[in-house]
Coordinates of C-alpha atoms in Angstrom, one line a residue:
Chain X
X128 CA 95.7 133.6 147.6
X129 CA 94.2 136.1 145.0
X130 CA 93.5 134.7 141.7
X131 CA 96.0 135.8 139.1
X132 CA 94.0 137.7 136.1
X133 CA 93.7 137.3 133.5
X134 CA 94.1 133.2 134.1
X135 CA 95.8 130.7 131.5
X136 CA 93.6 129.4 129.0
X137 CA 94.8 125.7 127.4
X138 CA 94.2 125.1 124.3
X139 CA 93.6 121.0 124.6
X140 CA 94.3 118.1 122.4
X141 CA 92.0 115.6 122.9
X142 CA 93.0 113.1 120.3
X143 CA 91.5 111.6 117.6
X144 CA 88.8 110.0 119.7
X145 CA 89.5 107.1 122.3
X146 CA 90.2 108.9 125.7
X147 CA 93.1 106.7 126.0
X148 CA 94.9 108.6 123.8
X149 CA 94.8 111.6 125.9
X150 CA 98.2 112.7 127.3
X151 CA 99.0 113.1 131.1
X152 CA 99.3 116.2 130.8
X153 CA 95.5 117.2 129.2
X154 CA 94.3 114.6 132.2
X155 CA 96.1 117.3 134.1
X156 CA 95.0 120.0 132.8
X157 CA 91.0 118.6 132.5
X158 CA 91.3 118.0 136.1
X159 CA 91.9 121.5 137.1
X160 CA 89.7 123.4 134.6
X161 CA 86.9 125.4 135.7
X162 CA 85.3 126.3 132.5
X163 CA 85.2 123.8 129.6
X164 CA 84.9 124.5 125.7
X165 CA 83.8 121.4 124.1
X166 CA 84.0 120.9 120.4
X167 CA 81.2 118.5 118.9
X168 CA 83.5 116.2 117.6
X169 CA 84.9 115.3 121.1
X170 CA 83.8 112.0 123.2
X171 CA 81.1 113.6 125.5
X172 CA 82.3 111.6 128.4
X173 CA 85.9 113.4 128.6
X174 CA 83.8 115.6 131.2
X175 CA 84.3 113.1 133.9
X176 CA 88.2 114.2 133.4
X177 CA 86.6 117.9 134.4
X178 CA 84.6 117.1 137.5
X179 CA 84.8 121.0 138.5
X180 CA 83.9 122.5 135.2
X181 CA 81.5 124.4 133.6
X182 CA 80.6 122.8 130.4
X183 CA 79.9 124.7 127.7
X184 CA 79.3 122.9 123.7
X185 CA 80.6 125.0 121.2
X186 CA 80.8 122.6 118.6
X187 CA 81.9 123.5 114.8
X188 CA 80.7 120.7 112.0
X189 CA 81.1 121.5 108.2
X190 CA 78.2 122.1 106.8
X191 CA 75.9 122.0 110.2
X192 CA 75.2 124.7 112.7
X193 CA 77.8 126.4 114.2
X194 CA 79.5 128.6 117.0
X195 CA 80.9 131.4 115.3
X196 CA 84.6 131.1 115.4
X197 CA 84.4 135.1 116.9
X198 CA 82.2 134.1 119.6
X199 CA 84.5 131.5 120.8
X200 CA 87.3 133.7 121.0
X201 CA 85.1 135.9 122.9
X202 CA 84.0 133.6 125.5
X203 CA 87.8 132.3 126.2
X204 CA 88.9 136.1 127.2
X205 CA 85.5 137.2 129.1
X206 CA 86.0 133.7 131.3
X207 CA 90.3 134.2 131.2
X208 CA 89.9 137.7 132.3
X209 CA 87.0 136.3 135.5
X210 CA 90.3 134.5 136.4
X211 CA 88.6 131.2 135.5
X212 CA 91.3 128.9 134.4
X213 CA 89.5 128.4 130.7
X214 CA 90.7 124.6 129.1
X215 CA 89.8 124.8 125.3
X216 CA 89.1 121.5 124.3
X217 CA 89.9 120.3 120.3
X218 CA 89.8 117.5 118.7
X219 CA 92.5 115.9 116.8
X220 CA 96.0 118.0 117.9
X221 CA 95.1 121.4 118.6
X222 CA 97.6 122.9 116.3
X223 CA 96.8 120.7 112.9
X224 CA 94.0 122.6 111.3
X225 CA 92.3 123.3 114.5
X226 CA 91.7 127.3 113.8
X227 CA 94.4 127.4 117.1
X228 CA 96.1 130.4 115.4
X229 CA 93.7 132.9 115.1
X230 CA 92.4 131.8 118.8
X231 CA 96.1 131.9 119.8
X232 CA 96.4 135.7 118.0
X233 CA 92.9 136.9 119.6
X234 CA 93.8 135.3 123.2
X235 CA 97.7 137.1 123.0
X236 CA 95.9 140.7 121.4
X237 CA 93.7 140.4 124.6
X238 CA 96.9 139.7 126.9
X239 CA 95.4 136.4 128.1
X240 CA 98.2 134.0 128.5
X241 CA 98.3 130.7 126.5
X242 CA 99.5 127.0 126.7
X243 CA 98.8 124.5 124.8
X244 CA 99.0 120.8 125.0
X245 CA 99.5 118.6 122.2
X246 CA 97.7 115.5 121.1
X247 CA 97.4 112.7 118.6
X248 CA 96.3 113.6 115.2
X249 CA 93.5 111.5 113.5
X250 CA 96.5 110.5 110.8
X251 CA 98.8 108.8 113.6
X252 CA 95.3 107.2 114.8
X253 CA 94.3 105.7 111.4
X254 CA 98.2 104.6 110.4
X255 CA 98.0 103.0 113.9
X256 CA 95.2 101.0 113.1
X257 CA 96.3 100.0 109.7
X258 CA 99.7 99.1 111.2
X259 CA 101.6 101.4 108.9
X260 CA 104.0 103.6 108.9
X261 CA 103.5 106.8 107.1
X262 CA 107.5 107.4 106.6
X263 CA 107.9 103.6 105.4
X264 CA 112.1 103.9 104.2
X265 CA 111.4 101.8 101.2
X266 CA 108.6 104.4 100.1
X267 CA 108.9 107.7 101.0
X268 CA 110.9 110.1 103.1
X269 CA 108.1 112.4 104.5
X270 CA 104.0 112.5 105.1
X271 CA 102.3 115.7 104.3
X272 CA 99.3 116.8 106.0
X273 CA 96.5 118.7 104.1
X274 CA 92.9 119.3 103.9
X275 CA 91.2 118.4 101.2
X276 CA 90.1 122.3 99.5
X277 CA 92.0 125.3 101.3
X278 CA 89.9 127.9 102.8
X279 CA 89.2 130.0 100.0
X280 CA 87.5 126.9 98.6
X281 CA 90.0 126.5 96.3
X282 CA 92.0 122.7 95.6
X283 CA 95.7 122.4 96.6
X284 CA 98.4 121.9 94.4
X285 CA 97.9 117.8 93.7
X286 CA 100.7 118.5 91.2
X287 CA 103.5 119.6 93.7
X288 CA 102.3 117.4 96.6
X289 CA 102.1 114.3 94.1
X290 CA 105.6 115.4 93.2
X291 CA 107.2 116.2 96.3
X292 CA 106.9 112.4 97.1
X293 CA 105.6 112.0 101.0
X294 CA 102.4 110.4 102.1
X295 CA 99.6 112.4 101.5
X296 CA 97.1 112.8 104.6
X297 CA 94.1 114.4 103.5
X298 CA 91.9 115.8 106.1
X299 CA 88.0 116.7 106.1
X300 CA 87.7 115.2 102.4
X301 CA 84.9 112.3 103.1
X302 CA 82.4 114.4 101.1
X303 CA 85.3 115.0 98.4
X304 CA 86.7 111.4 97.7
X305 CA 86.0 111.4 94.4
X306 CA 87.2 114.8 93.2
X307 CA 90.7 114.1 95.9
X308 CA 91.5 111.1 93.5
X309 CA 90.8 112.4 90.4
X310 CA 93.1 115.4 91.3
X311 CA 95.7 112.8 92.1
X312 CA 95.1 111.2 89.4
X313 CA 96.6 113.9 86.9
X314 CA 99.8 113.1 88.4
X315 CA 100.0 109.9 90.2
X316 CA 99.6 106.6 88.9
X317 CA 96.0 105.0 89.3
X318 CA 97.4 102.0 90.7
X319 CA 98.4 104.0 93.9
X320 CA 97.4 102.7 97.2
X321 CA 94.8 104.6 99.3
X322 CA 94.0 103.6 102.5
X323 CA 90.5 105.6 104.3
X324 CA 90.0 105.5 107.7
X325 CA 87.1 107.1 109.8
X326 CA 86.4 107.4 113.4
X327 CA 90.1 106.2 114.1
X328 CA 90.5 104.8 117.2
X329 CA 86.7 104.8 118.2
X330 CA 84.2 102.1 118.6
X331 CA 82.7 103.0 114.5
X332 CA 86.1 103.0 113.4
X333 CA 85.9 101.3 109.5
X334 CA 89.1 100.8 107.3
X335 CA 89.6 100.7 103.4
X336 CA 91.7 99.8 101.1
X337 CA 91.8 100.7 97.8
X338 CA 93.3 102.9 94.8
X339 CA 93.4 106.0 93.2
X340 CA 92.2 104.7 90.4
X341 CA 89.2 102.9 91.8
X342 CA 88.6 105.8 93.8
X343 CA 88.2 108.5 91.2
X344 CA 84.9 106.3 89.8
X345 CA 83.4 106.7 93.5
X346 CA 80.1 108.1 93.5
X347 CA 79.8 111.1 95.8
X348 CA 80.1 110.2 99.1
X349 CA 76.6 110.4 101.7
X350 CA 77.5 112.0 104.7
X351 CA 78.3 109.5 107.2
X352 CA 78.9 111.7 110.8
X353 CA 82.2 110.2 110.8
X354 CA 85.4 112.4 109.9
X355 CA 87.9 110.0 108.4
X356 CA 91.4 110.5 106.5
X357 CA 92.0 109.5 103.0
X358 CA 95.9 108.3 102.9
X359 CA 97.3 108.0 99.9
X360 CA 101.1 106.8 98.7
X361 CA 102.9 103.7 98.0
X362 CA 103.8 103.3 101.5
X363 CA 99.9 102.3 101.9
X364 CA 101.2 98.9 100.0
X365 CA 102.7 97.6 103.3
X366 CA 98.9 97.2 104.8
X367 CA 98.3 94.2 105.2
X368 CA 94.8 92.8 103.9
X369 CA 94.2 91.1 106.4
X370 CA 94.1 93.6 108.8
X371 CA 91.7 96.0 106.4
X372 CA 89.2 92.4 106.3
X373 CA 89.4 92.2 110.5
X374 CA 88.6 95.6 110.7
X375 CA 85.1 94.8 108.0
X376 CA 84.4 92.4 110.5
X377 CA 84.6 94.2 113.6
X378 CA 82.9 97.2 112.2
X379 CA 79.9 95.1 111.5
X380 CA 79.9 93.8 114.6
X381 CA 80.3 96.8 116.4
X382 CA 77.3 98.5 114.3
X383 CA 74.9 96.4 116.1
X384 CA 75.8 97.0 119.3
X385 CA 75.1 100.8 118.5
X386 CA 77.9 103.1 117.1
X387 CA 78.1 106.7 117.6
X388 CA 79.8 109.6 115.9
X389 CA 82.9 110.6 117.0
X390 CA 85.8 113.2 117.1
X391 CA 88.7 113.5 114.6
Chain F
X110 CA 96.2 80.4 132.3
X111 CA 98.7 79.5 129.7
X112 CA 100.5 82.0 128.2
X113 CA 99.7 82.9 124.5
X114 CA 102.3 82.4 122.2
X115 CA 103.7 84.7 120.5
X116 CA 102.9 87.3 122.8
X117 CA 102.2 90.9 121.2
X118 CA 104.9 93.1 120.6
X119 CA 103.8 96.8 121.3
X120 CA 105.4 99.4 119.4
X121 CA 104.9 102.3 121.9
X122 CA 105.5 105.9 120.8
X123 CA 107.6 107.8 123.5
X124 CA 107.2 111.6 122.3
X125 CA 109.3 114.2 122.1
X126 CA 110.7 113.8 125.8
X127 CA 108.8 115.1 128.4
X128 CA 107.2 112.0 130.3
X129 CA 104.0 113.9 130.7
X130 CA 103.0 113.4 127.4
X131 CA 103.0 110.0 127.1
X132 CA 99.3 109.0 126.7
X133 CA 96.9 107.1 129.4
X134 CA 97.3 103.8 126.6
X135 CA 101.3 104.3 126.6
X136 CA 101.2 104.1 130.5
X137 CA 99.0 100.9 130.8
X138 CA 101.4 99.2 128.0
X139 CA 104.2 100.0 130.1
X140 CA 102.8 99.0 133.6
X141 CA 102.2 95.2 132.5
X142 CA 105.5 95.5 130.1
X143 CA 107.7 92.3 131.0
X144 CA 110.8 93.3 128.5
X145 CA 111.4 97.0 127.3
X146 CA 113.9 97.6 124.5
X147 CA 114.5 101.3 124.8
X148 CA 115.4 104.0 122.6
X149 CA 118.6 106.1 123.3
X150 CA 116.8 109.0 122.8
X151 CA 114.5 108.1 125.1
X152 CA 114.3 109.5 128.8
X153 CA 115.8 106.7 131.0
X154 CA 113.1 107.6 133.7
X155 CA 109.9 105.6 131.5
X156 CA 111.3 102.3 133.5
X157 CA 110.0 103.4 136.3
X158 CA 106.7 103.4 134.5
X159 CA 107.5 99.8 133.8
X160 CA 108.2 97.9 137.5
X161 CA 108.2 94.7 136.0
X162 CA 110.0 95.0 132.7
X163 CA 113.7 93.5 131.9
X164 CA 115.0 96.4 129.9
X165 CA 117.1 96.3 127.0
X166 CA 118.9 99.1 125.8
X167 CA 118.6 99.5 121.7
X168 CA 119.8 103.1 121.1
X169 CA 120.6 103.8 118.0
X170 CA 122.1 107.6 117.0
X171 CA 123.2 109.3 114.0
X172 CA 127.0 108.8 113.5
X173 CA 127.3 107.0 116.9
X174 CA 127.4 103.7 118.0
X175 CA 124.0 101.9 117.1
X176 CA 122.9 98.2 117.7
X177 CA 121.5 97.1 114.1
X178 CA 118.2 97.5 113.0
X179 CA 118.5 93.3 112.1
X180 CA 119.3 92.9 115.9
X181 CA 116.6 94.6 117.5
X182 CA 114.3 92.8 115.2
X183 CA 115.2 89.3 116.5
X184 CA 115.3 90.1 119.7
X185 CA 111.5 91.5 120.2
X186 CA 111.2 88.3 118.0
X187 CA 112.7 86.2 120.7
X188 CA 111.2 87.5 123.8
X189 CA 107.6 87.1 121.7
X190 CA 108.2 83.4 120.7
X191 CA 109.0 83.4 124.9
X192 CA 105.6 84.7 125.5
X193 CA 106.9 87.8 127.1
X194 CA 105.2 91.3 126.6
X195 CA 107.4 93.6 124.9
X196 CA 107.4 96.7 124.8
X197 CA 109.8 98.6 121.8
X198 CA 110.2 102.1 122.8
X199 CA 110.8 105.3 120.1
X200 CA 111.5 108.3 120.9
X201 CA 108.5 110.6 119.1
X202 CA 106.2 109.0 117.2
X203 CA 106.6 105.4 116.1
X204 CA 104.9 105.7 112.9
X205 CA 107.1 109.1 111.7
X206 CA 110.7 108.5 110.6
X207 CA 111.0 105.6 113.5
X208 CA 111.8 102.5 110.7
X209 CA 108.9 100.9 112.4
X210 CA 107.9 100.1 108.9
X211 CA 110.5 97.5 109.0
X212 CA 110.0 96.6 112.3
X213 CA 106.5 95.8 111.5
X214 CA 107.2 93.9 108.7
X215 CA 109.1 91.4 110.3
X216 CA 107.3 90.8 112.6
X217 CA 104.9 90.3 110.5
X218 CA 106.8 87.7 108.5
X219 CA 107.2 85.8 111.9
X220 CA 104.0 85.6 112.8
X221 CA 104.5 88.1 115.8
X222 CA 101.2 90.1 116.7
X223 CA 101.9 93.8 117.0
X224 CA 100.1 96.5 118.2
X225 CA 100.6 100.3 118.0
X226 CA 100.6 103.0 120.7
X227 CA 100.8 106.6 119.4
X228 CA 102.4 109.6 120.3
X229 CA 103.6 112.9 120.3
X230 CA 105.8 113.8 117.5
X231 CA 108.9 116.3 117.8
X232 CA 107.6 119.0 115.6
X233 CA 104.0 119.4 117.4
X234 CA 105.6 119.8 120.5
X235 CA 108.0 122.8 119.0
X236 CA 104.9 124.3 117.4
X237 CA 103.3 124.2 121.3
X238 CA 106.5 125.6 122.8
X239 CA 106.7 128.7 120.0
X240 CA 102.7 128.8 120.6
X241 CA 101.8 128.7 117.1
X242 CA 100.0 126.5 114.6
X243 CA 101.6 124.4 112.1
X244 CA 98.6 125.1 109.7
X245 CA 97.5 128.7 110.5
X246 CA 94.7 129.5 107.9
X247 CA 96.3 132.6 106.8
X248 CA 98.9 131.4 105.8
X249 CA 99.2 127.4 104.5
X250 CA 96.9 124.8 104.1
X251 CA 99.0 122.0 105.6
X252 CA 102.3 120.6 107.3
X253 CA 105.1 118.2 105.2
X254 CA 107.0 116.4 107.2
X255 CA 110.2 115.5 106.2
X256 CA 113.9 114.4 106.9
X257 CA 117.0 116.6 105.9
X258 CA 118.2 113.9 103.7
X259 CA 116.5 110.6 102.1
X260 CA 117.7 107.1 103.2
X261 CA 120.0 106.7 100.3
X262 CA 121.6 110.2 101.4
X263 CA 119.9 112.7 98.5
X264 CA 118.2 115.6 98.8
X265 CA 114.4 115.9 99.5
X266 CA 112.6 117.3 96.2
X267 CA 112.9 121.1 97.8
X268 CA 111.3 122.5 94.4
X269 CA 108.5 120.2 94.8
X270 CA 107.5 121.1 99.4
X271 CA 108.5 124.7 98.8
X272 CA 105.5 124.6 95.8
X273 CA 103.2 122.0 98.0
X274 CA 102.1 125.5 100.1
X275 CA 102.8 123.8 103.6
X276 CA 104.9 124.3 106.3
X277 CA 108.0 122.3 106.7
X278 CA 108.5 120.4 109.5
X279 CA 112.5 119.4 109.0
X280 CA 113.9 116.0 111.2
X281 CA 117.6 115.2 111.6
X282 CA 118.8 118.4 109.7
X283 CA 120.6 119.7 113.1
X284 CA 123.7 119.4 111.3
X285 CA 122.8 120.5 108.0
X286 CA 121.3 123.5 108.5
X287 CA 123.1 125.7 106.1
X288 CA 122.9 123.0 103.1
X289 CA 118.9 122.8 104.0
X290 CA 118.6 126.9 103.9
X291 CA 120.3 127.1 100.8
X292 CA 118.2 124.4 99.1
X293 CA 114.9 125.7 100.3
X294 CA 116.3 129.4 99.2
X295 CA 116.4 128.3 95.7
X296 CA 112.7 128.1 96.0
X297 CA 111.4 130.3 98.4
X298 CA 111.8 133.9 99.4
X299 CA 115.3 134.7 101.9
X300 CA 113.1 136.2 104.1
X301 CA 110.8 133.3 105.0
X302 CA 110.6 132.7 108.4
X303 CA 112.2 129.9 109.9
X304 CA 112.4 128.7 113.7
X305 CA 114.5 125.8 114.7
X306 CA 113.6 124.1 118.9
X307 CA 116.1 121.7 120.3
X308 CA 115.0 119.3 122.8
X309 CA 111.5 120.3 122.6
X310 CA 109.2 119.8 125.7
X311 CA 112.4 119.3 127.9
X312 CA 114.2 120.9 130.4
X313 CA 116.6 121.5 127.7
X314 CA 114.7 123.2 125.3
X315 CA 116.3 126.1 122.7
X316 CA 114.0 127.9 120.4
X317 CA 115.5 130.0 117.7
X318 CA 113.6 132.8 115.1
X319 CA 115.4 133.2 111.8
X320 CA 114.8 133.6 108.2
X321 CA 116.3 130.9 105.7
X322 CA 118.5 134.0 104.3
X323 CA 120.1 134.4 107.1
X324 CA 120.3 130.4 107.8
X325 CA 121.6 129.7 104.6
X326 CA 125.1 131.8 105.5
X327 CA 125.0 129.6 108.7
X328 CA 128.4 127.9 109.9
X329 CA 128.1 124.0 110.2
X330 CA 126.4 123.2 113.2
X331 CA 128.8 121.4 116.2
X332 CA 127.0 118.0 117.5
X333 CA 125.1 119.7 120.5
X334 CA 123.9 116.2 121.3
X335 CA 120.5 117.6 120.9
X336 CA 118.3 117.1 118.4
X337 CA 115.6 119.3 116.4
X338 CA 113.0 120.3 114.5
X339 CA 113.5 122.7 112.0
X340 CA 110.2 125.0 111.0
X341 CA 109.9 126.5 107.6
X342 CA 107.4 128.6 106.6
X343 CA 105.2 131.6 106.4
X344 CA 102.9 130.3 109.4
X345 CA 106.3 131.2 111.5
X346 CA 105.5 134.6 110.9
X347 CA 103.2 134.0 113.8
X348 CA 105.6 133.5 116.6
X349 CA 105.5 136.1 119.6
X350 CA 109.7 137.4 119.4
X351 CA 108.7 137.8 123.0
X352 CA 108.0 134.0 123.3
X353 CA 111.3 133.0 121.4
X354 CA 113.2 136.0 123.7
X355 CA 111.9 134.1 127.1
X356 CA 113.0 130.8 125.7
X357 CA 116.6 132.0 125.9
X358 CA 116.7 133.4 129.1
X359 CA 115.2 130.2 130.7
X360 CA 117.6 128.4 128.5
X361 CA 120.2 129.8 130.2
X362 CA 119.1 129.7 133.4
X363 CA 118.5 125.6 133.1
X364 CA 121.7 125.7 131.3
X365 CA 123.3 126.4 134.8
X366 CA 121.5 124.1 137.0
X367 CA 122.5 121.4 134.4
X368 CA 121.4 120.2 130.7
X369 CA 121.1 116.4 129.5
X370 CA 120.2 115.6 126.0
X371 CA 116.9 113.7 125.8
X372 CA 114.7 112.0 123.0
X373 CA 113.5 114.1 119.9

């Protein structure tokens, strides 16, 4: 049968880290692919799942070297367009500040067919191992999603998310802790709950809990390798303790026995 | 070996519908399951993931007959205190609008181990079916998620998410659409584009492309036994019409070969 051209390319989920947390449907989808586009922030091993790919790292890191976003897209339509059947693999969920849309916009300019398959976000990962709901009814009716400076390099409206009175989830802001709470700080009260989570999911994963107000004194933050999410809201109250203490623990543990860093 | 008592209770996220997107972790939980209590909206073919499970059916539906919240509580109590592995089923994700805040809680207070299994959540999987981003970097710098109504039956803060710069991602406003439109219009341009997907990921599936002007003159919506997402936001500006057009067609192709409403 010929090889329909240009092929499919999927843009993958991966999750937050643990390969567990893949779907079905990525396992699917890895187990078919012929050419692989890895993001650095992706478990390495999740090229077992691709035993008849071609692996190519075009990982993406702030502040670190990089594959031009450009030459990405490039590489997706000169393999799509081979009739390769192209997986694009992100970390996280591909469509949560995962620069899917302009690979979506390039790929459908080029007429190369897309599907995507969703994933968990590092968020669901980190209120999962807090044990917290990010919607708790007695808190907050909503959870919003945003990084920690918009691409311009400019801050986001603390004032209207403070107000509009959903848990925040504050993505790629390890570097920024400081700055994150003192913005909040202008219009929440310093005894708010914030709850920071890093490598979710993962063997490094570390939990704390702690406040706005605390937070704003933080020194600036040394680069760790580990994404995390800073989660910040009343509904953060329900955590218990104990489980942030367990998780000191097990961190500590889990640092001898050799930690890595991880996707988010 | 003796059982240990309380066994865990596993809150284990369903998705949006489609059984292929339960993750690898969901599937183990519910191949050693001994008691499922399953969601309404839930498909009823996940008990054939769980061979060896007793399953309890807990639906509960807005403005239909429910079991009570304080029910389904004491029962994954009881089967725990029994030493049996539970498994509590939601549609979605547990830890988005899924009261497994209160869930949590008590079992907390009962000294009831629990343990939480992510998911897919409605609105990611009606961002993959329109093939766009929720976050596309031209256009927000984040996603709020929210319900149509608070638990104590006001109105979200509209003033405060259409300032926040995010897209809206709208639960349980099916039948509210018009009252939602005109609330967000107060705030927000009439011709910011809106789409609304039913039943996303399923055989069922409906995707609509609108603008909250033209939603906002919308009759009230019949009970279509599905439920929705409802997308708000300039990042919708990104969806293909052809995408939304080919939706419809299909629709009504499955439509003949036979609907059933499934989880959201």
């Amino acid at each position: 049968m010929p090889r329909r051209i240009p092929a499919e390319v999927v843009l993958l989920s991966a999750g937050p880290g643990d390969l567990e947390l893949l779907t079905l449907k990525a396992v699917r989808a890895l187990a078919t692919a012929e050419v692989l586009l890895l993001d650095e922030l992706v478990d390495p091993d999740i090229v077992e799942l691709a035993p008849h790919a071609r692996v190519v790292r075009v990982g993406k890191r702030g502040g670190c070297r990089s594959t031009p976003q450009a030459f990405i897209c490039r590489l997706m339509r000169r393999y799509a367009l081979q009739g390769l059947r192209v997986v694009r693999v992100k970390g996280g969920e591909a469509l949560l500040f995962g620069r899917a849309g302009e690979e979506i916009a390039f790929l459908r300019q080029a007429g190369v067919p897309v599907r995507i398959v969703n994933g968990i976000s590092a968020a669901f990962a980190a209120a999962a191992a807090l044990e917290v709901s990010l919607t708790h009814r007695g808190h907050c009716h909503g959870v919003t999603f945003v990084t920690a400076h918009t691409h311009d390099h400019g801050e986001p409206d603390w004032e209207a998310l403070a107000r509009s009175g959903t848990t925040l989830a504050i993505y790629m802001g390890m570097g920024r802790i400081g700055p994150v709470a003192r913005g909040l700080l202008r219009h929440l009260p310093a005894e708010t709950p914030v709850a920071i989570v890093q490598a979710a999911s993962q063997p490094g994963e570390r939990r704390l809990l702690s406040t706005l107000g605390e937070l704003a004194d933080a020194a600036p933050t040394p680069e760790t390798g580990y994404p995390g999410v800073i989660l910040v809201g009343s509904a953060l109250a329900e955590v218990s303790p104990c489980a942030v203490k367990a998780a000191v623990q097990e961190t500590s543990l889990r640092k001898r026995a050799g930690d890595r860093p991880g996707a988010h």
